[in-house]
Amino acid sequence: MKQMMRIVYVNGHFLPARQASISIFDRGLLFGDAVYEVTACLDGRLIDNAAHLERLSRSLDALGIDLPMSLSRIETIQCRLIADNELTDGIVYVQISRGTGERDFLWPEAITPNIIMFTQSKNLRSPPLADRGARVVTAPDIRWKRRDIKTTGLLAQSLAKAKAKEMGCDDAWLVESGYVTEGSSTNAFIVTAAGKLKTRALSEDILSGITRRAVLSIATRSQLEVEEAAFSVDEAMAAKEAFATGSSYFVLPVVEINSSQIGDGKPGPITNQIRQRYIELASLTL
Ligand code: PDD
């Protein structure tokens, strides 16, 4: 079988992944001074990409990093990577760092951002985890206070996920002052005993998820009662249903929180319906 060469993008060049490189003085590498986006791709088409690029632009703005090229040029490169790598279902990753410079907390005035992009293939439509439902543990949210900016400083999330795995679970939901902020790489939702959909309101405490937004719009159109408010760990454990949203999971049912079964321990009907509707809409382009 023909082995495909993985093509990635670095600062103006499309290259085989093994030939791609970035300076060891890149500030993303040394200081986590970089932002990123992950856009899902179904049948070779980007899902909700305009919203991702708009958020990328907001993250850069918040850090005072210049956009190194237009958003439409970024999309053109994303599409070329999808074509070159023959990606059908998966994700396209975009990362922009402030640039390369001598290691110093302060950066020089004249600094040029570094931009890298690559694709990853992934079963997004029917991963086994979506059928079974995820087991989640809660963990203290030890991240910095500007979680609305999508920076590459993901160590706290990686450690929380690793801890969850060590405990035989699939993910961690992060908790601050007794309330769930979000999942390690997702937004967290519950369906209360009264059938109300609840997710934390947008603020600097969480990422403004693109999938979250689409799900809220689906829920409203489906006449579901929605409340954007923080919920406690106890509320989550007593919920009728729970799920997480994110570009690399879409809508992921949660069937257990801290060893406590949610509902009957299977993905709930409301969750399944929202997941199905999300995939239908994504296939038509959201
Ligand atoms: N993560 N919250 C956090 C902390 C996230 O890292 C993500 C996404 C989300 C969901 O956002 P969206 O629906 O826009 O993907 C919420 C990406 C997918 C990642 O880091 O791989």
Coordinates of N, CA, C and O in Angstrom, one line a residue, residues 2 33 70 82 89 100 113 132 155 235 247 257 261 274 281:
K2 N 0.4 2.2 -0.8 CA 1.2 3.5 -0.8 C 1.2 4.2 0.5 O 0.1 4.4 1.1
D33 N 4.2 31.3 24.8 CA 3.7 32.6 24.2 C 3.1 32.4 22.9 O 3.6 32.8 21.8
S70 N -3.9 37.2 6.5 CA -5.3 37.3 6.6 C -5.9 36.0 7.0 O -5.4 34.9 6.8
I82 N -5.7 19.9 4.0 CA -6.7 18.8 3.9 C -6.5 18.1 2.6 O -6.5 16.8 2.6
D89 N -12.1 12.8 7.7 CA -12.6 13.2 9.0 C -11.4 13.4 10.0 O -10.5 12.5 10.1
T100 N 10.3 34.5 17.2 CA 11.6 34.0 17.7 C 12.4 35.2 18.1 O 12.5 36.2 17.5
P113 N 5.7 36.8 14.0 CA 5.0 35.6 14.5 C 5.4 34.4 13.7 O 5.7 34.5 12.5
R132 N -20.1 4.4 24.2 CA -20.1 3.9 25.6 C -20.3 5.1 26.6 O -21.0 4.9 27.7
L155 N -0.5 22.6 30.2 CA 0.1 21.6 31.2 C -0.9 21.2 32.2 O -1.0 20.0 32.5
E235 N -24.3 18.9 42.0 CA -25.3 19.0 41.0 C -25.0 18.1 39.8 O -25.9 17.5 39.3
S247 N -14.3 20.5 19.7 CA -14.1 20.3 18.3 C -13.6 18.9 18.0 O -13.8 18.3 16.9
I257 N -19.5 10.4 37.0 CA -18.7 11.4 37.5 C -18.3 11.0 38.9 O -19.1 10.7 39.8
Q261 N -22.7 7.0 39.0 CA -23.4 6.8 37.7 C -24.3 8.0 37.4 O -25.0 8.4 38.3
I274 N -28.9 15.6 20.8 CA -28.1 16.8 20.5 C -26.9 16.3 19.6 O -26.5 17.0 18.7
L281 N -26.1 18.7 11.3 CA -25.9 20.1 10.9 C -24.5 20.4 10.4 O -24.2 21.1 9.5

